[in-house]
Coordinates of N, CA and C in Angstrom, one line a residue:
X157 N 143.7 -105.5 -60.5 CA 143.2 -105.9 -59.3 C 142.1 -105.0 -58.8
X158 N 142.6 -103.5 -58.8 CA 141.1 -102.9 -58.5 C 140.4 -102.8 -59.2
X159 N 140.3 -103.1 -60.4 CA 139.3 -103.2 -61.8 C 138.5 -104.5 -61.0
X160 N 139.0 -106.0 -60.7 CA 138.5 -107.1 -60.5 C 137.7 -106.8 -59.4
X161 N 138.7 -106.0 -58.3 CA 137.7 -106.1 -56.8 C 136.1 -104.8 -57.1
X162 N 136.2 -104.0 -58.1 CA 135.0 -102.9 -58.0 C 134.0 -104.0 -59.2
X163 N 134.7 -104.6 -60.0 CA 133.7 -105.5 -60.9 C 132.7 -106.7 -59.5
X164 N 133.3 -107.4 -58.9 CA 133.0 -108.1 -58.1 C 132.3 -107.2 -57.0
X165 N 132.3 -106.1 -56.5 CA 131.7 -105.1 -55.7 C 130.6 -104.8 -56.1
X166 N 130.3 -104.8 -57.2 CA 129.3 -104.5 -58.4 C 128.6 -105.3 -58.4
X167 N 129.1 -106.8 -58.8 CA 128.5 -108.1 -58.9 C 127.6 -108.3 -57.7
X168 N 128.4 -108.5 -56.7 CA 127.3 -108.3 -55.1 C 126.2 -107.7 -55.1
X169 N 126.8 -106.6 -55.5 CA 125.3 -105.4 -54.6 C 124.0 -105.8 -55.8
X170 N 124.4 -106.5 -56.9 CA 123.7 -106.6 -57.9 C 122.9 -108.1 -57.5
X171 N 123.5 -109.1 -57.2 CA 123.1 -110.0 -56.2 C 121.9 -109.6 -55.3
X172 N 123.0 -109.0 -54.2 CA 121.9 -108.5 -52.9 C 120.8 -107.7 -53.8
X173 N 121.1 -106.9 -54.3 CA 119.5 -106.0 -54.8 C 118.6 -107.2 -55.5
X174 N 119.0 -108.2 -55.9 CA 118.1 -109.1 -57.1 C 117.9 -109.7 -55.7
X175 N 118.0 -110.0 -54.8 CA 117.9 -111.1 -53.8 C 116.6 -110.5 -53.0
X176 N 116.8 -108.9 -53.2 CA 115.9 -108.6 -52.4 C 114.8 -107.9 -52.9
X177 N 114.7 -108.0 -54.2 CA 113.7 -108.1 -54.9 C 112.9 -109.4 -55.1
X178 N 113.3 -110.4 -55.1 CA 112.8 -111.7 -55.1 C 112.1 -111.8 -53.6
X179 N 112.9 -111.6 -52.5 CA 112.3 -111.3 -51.2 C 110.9 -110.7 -51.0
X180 N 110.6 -109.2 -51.7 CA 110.0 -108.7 -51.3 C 108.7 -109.2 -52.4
X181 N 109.0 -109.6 -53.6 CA 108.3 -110.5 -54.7 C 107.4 -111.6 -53.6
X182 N 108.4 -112.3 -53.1 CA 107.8 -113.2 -52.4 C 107.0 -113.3 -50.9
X183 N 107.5 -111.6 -49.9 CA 106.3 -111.2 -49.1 C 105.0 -110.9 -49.6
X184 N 105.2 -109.9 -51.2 CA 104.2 -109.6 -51.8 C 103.1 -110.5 -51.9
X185 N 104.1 -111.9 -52.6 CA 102.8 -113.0 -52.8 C 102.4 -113.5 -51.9
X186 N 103.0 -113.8 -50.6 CA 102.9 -114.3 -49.7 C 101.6 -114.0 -48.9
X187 N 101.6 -113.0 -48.5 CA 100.6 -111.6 -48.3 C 99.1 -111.7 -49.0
X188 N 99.6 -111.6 -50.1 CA 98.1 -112.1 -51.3 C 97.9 -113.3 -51.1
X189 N 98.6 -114.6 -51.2 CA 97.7 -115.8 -50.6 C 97.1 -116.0 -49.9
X190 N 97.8 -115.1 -48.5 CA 96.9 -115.2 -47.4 C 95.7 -114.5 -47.0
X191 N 95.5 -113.4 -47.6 CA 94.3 -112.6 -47.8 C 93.7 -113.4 -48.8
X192 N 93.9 -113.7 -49.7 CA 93.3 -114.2 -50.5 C 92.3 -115.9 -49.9
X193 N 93.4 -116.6 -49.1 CA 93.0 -117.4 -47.7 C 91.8 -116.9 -46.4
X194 N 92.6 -115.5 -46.4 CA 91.1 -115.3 -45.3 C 90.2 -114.9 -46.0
X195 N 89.7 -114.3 -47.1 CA 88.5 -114.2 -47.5 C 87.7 -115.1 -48.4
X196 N 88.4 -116.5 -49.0 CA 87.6 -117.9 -49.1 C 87.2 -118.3 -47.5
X197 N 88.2 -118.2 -46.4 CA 87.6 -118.7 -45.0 C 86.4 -117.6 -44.7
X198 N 86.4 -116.6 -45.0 CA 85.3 -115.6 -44.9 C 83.8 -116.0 -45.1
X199 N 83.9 -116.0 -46.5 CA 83.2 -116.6 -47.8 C 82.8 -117.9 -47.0
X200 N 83.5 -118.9 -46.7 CA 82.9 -120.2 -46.6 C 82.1 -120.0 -45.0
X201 N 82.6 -119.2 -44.1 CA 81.6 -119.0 -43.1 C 81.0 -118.8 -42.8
X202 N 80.5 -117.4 -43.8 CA 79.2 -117.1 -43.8 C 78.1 -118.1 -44.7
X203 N 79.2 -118.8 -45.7 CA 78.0 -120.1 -45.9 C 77.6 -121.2 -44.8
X204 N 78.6 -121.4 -44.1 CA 78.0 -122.3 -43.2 C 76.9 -121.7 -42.1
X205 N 77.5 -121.1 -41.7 CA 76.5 -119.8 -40.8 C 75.0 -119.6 -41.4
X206 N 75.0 -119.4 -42.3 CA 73.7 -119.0 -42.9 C 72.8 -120.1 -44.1
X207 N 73.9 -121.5 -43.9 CA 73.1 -122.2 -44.4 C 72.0 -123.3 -44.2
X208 N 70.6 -123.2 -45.2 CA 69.5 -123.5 -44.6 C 69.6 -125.5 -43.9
X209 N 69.7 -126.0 -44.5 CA 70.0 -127.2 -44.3 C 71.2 -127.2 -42.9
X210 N 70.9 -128.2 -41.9 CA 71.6 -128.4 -40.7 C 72.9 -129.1 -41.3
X211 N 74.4 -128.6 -40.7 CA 75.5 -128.9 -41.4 C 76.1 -129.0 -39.9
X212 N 77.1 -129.6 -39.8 CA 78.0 -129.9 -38.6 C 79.6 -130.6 -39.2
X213 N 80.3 -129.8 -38.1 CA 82.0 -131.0 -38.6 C 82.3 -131.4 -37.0
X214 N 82.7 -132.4 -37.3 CA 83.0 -133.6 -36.0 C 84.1 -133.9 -35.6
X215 N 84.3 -134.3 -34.5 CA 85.4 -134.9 -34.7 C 85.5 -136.7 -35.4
X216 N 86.4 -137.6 -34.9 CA 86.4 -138.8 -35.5 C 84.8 -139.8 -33.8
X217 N 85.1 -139.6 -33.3 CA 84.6 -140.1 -31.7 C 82.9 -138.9 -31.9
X218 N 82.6 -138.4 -33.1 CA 81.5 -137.7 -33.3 C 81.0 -136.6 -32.2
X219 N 82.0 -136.4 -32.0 CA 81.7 -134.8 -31.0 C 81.4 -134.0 -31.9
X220 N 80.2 -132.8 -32.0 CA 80.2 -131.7 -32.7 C 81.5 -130.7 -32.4
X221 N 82.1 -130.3 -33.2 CA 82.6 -129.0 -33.2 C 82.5 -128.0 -33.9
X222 N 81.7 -128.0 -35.1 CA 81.6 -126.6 -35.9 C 79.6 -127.3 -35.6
X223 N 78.6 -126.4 -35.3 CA 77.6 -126.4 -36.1 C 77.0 -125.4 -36.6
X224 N 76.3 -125.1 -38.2 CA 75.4 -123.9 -38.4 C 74.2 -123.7 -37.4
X225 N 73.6 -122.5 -38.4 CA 72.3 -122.0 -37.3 C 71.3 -123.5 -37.1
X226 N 70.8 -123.7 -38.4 CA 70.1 -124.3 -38.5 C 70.2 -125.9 -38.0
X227 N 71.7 -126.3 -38.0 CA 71.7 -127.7 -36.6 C 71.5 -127.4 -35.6
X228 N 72.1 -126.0 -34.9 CA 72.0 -125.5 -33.7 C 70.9 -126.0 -32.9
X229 N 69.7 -125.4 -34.3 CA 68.5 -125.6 -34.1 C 67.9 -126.7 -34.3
X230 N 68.4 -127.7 -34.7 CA 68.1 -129.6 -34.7 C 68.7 -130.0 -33.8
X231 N 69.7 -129.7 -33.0 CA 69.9 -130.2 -31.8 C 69.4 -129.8 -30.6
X232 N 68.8 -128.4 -30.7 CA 68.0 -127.9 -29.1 C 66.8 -129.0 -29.8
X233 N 66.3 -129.3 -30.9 CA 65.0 -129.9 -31.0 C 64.5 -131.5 -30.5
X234 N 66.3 -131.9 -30.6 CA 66.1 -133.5 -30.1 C 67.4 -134.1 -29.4
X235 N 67.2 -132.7 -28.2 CA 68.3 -133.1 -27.1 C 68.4 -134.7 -26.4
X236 N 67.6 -135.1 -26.3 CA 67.4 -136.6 -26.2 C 68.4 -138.0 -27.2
X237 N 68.5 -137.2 -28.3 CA 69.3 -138.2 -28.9 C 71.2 -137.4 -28.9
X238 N 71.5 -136.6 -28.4 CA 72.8 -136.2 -28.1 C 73.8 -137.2 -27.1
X239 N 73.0 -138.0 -27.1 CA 73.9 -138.5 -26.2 C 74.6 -138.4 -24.6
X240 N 74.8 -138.7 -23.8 CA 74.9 -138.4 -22.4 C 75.8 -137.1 -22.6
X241 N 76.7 -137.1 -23.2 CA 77.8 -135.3 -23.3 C 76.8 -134.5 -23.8
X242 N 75.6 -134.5 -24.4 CA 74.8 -133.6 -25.5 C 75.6 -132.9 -26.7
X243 N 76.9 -133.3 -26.9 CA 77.3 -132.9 -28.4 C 77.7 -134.2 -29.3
X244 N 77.2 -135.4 -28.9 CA 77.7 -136.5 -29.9 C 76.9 -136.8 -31.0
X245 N 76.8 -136.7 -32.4 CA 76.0 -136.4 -33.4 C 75.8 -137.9 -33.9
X246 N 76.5 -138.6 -33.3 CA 76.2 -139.8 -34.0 C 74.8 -140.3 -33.7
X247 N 74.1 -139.9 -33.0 CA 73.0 -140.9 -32.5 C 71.6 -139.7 -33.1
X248 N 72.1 -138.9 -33.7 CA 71.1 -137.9 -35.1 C 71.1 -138.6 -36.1
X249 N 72.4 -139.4 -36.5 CA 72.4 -139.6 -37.9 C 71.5 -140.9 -38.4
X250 N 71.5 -141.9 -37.8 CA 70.4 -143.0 -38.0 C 69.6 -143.4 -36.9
X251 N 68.8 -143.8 -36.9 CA 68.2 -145.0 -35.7 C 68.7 -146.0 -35.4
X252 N 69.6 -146.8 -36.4 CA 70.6 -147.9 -35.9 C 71.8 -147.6 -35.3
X253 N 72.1 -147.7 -34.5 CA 73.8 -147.7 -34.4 C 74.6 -148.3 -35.1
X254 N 74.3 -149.3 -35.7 CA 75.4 -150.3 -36.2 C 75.4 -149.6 -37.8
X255 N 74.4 -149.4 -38.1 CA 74.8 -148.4 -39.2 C 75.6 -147.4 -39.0
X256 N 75.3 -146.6 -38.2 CA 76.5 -145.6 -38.2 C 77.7 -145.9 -38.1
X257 N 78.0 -146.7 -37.2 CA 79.4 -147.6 -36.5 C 79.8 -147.8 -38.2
X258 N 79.1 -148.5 -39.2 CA 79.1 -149.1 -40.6 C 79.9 -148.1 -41.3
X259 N 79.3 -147.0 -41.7 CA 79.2 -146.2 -42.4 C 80.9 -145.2 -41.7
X260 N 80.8 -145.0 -40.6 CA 82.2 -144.8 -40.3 C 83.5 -145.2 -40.7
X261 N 83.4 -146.2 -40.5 CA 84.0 -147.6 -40.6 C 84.3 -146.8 -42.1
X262 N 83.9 -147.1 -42.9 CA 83.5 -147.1 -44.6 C 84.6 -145.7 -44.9
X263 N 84.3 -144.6 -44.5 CA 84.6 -143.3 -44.3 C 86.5 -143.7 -43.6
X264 N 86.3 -144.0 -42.8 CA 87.5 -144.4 -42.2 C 88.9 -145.2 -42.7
X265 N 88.1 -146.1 -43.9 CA 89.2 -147.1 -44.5 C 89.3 -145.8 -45.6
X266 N 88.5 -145.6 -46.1 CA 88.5 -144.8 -47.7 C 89.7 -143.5 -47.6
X267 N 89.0 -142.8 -46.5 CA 90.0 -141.7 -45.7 C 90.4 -140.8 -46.7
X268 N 89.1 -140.4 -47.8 CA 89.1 -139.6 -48.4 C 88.1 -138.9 -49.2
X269 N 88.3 -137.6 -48.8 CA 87.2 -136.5 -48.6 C 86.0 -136.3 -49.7
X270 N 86.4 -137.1 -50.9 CA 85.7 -137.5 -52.1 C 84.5 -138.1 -52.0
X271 N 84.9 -139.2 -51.0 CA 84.0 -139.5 -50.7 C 83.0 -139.8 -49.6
X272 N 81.4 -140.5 -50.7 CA 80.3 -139.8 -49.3 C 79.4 -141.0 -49.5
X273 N 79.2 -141.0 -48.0 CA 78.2 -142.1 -47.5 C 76.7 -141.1 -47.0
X274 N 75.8 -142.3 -46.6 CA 74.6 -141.9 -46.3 C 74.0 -142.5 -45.7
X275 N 73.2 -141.9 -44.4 CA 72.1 -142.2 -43.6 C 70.9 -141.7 -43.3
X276 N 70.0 -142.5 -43.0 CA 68.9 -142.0 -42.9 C 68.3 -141.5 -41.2
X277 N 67.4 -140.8 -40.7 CA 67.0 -141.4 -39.3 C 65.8 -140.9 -39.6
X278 N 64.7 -141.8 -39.2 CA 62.7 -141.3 -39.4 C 62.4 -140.7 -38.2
X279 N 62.9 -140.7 -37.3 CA 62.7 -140.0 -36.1 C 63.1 -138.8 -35.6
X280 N 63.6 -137.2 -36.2 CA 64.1 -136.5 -36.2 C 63.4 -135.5 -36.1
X281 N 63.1 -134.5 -35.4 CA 62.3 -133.0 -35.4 C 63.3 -132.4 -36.0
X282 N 62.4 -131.5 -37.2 CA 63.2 -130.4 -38.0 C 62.7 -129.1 -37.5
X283 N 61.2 -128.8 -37.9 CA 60.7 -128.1 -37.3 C 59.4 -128.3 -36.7
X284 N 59.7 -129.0 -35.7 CA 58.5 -128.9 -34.9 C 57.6 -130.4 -35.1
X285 N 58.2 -130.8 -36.3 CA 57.2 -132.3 -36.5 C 58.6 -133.4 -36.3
X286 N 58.2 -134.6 -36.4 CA 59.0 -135.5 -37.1 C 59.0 -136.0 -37.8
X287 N 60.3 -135.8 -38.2 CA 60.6 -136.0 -40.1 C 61.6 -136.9 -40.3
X288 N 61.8 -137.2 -41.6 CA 63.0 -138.6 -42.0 C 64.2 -137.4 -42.2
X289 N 64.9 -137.7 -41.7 CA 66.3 -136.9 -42.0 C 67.6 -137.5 -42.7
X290 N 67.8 -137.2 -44.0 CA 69.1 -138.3 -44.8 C 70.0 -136.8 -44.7
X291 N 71.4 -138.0 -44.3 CA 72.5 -137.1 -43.8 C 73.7 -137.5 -45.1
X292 N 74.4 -136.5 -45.4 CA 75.4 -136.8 -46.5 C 76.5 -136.5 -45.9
X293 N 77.5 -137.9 -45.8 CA 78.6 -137.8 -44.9 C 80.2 -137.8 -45.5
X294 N 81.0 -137.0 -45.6 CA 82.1 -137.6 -45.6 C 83.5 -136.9 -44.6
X295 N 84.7 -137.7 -44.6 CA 85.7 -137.4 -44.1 C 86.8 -136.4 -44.5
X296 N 87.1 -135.9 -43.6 CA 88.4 -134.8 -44.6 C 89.8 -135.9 -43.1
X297 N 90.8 -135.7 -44.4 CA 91.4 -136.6 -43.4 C 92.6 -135.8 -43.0
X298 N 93.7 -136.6 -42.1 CA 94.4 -135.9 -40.7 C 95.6 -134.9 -42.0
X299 N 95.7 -133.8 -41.4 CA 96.9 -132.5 -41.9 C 97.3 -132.1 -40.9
X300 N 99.0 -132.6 -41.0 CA 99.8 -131.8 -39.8 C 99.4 -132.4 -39.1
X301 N 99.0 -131.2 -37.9 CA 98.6 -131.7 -36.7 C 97.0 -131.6 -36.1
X302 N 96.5 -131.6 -37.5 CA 94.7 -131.4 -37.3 C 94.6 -133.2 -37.3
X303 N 93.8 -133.5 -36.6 CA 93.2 -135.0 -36.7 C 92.2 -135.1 -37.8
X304 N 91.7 -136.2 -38.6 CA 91.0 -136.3 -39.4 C 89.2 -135.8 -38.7
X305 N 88.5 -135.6 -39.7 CA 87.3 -134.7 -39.1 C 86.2 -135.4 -40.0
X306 N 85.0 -135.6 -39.4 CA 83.9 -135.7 -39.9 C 83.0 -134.6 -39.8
X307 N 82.0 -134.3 -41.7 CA 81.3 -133.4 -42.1 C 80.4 -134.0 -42.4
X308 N 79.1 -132.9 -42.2 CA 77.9 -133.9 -42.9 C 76.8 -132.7 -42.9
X309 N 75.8 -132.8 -43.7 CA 75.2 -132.3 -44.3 C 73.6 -133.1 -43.9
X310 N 72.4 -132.0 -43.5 CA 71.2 -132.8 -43.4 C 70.2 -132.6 -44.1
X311 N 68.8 -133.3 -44.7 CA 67.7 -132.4 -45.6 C 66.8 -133.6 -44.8
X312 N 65.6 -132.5 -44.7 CA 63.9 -133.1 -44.6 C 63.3 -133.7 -45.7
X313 N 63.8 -135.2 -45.6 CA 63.4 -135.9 -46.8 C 61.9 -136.8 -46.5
X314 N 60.9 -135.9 -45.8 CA 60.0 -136.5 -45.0 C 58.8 -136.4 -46.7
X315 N 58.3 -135.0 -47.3 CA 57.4 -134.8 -48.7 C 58.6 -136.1 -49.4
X316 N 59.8 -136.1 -49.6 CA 59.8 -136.7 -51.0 C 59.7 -137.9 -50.6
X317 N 59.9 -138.6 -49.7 CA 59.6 -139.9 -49.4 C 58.0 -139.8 -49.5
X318 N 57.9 -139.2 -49.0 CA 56.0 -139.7 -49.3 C 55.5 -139.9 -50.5
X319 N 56.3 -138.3 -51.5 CA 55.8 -138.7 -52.7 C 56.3 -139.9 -53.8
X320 N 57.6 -140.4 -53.2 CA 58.2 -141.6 -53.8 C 57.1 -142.3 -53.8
X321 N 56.6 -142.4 -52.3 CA 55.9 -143.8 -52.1 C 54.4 -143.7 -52.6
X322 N 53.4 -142.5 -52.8 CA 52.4 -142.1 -53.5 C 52.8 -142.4 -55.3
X323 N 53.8 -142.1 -55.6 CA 54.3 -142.6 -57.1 C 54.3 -144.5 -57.1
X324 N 55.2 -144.8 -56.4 CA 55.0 -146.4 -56.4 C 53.4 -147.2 -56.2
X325 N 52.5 -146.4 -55.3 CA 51.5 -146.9 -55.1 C 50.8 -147.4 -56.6
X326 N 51.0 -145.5 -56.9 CA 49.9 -145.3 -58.2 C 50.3 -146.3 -59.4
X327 N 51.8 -146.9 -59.5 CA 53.0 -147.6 -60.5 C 52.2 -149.0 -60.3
X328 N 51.7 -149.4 -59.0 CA 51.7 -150.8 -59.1 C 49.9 -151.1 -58.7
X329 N 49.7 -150.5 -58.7 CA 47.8 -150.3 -58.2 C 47.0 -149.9 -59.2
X330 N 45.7 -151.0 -59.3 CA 44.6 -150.2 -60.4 C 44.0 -149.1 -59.6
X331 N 44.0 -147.5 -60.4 CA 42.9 -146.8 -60.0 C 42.2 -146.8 -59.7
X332 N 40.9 -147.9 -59.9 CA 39.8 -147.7 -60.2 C 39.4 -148.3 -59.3
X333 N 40.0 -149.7 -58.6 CA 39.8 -150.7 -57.5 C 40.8 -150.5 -56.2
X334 N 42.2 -150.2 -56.7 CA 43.0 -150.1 -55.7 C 43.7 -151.4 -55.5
X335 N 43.3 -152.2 -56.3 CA 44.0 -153.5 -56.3 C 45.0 -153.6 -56.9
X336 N 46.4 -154.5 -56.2 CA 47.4 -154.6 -57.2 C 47.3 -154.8 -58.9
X337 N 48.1 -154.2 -59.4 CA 48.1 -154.5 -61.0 C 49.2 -155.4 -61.6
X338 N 48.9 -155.4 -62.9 CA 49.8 -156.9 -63.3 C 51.4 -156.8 -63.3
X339 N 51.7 -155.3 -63.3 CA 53.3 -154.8 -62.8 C 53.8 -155.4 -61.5
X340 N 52.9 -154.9 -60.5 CA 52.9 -155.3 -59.2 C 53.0 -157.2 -59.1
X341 N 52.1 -157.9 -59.9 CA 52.0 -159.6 -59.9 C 53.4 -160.0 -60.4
X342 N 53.5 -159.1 -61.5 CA 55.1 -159.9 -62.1 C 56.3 -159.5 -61.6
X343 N 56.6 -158.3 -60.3 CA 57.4 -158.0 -59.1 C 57.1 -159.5 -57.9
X344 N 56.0 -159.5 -57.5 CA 55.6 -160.4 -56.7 C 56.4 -162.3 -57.1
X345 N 55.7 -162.5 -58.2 CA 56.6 -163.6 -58.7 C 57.7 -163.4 -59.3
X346 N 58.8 -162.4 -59.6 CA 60.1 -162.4 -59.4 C 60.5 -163.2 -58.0
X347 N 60.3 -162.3 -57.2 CA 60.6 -162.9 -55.9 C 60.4 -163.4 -55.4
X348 N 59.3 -164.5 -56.4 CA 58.6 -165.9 -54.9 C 59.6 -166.7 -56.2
X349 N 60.3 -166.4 -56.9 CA 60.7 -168.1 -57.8 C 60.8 -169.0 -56.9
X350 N 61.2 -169.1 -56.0 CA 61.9 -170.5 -55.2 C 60.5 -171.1 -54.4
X351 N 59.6 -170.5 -54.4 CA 58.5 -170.7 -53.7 C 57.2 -171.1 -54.4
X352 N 56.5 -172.0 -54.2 CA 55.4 -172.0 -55.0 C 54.2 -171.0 -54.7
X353 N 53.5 -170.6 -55.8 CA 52.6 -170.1 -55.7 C 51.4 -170.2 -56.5
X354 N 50.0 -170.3 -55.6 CA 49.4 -170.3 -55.9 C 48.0 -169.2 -56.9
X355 N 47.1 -169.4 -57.6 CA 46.5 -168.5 -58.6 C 44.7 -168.6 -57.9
X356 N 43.9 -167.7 -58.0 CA 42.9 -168.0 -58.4 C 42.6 -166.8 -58.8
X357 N 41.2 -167.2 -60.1 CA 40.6 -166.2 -60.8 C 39.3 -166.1 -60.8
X358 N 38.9 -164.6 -60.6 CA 37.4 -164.4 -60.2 C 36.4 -163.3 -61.5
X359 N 35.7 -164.0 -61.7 CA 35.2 -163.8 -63.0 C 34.0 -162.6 -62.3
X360 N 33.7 -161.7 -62.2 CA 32.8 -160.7 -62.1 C 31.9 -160.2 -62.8
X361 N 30.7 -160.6 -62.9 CA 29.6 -160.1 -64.2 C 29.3 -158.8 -63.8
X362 N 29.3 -158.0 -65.2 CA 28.9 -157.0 -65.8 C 30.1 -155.6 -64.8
X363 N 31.4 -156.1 -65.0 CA 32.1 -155.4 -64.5 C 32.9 -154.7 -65.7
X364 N 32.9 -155.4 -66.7 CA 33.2 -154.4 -67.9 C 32.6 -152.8 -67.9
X365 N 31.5 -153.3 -67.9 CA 30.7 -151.8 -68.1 C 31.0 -150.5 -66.9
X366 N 31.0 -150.9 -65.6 CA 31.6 -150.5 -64.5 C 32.8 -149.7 -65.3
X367 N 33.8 -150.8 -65.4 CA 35.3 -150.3 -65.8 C 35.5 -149.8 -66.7
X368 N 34.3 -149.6 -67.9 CA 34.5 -148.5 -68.9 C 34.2 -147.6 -68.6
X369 N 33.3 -146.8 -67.6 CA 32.7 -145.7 -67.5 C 33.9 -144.5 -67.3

């Protein structure tokens, strides 16, 4: 019996010591995730903070609550479209409303952070002029007791739209006249099939030579 009760005495403390090695195994890790947690939140703040493009996170009702430097600075620029509170972002992100209403909407059924919608607004000061602004939107949705949140991302797509549309000109226009070209005619009658249309042709003397020089 005392052999049984110091074996079992033994057994315990060997217990408790393994118990409290696993314990302190698991403060250890515990500890490291979370440091390891604050310095990705570190990390990701000073990206936001310091990122060039205007970024903001919202709520679902489009209240700003997080913005970088650089929205800070798109919204002192076009206090006008904030809306009567001055932090409602929805009336940045397009010129229509019902687009945006849309595009929420979209965001809201999907209710997943994956994915991303887009809007445009042509009326936007970035710096100092106004520019087309396309915003890249998506949702992160509700955890615990956080409510789902809307993020989005802005760029001055004012040069590349021009140059889209300087490329299209050059795509469907003769150089030489500025007149549409036969690319541009056979776009045109794609789209009138249901419509008649009419042709005439104008014969130009000594326009060859012109157009070869």
């Amino acid at each position: 019996a005392e052999y049984t009760a110091g074996y079992a005495e033994a057994l315990t403390r060997r217990i408790i010591d393994g118990q409290a090695v696993v314990h302190r195994a698991a403060q250890l890790a515990r500890r490291s995730a979370e440091e390891r947690e604050r310095q990705a939140q570190a990390r990701l703040r000073v990206m936001f903070e310091h990122a060039r493009s205007p970024v903001f996170v919202a709520d679902e009702r489009g209240r700003i609550l997080e913005a970088s430097s650089a929205m800070t600075r798109m919204m002192e620029a076009n206090p006008t479209l904030l809306g009567p509170s001055g932090d409602d972002v929805r009336p940045l992100l397009s010129d229509d409303p019902a687009d945006v209403a849309r595009v929420l909407r979209e965001l809201a059924d999907a209710d997943d952070e994956g994915v991303t919608r887009f809007l445009e607004h042509r009326r936007l000061r970035f710096l100092g002029d106004t520019s087309v602004g396309r915003w890249a939107l998506s949702r992160v949705p509700a955890e615990g007791d956080r409510p789902p949140l809307l993020d989005g991302a802005g760029h001055d797509v004012t040069e590349l739209l021009a140059t889209h549309a300087e490329l299209s000109h050059l795509a469907h226009h003769d150089p030489l006249t500025g007149l549409p070209n036969r690319r541009r005619l056979q776009e045109d009658l794609a789209a009138r099939r249901s419509a008649p249309v009419g042709f005439c042709l104008v014969d130009l003397d000594g326009f060859k030579g012109i157009n070869d020089r």
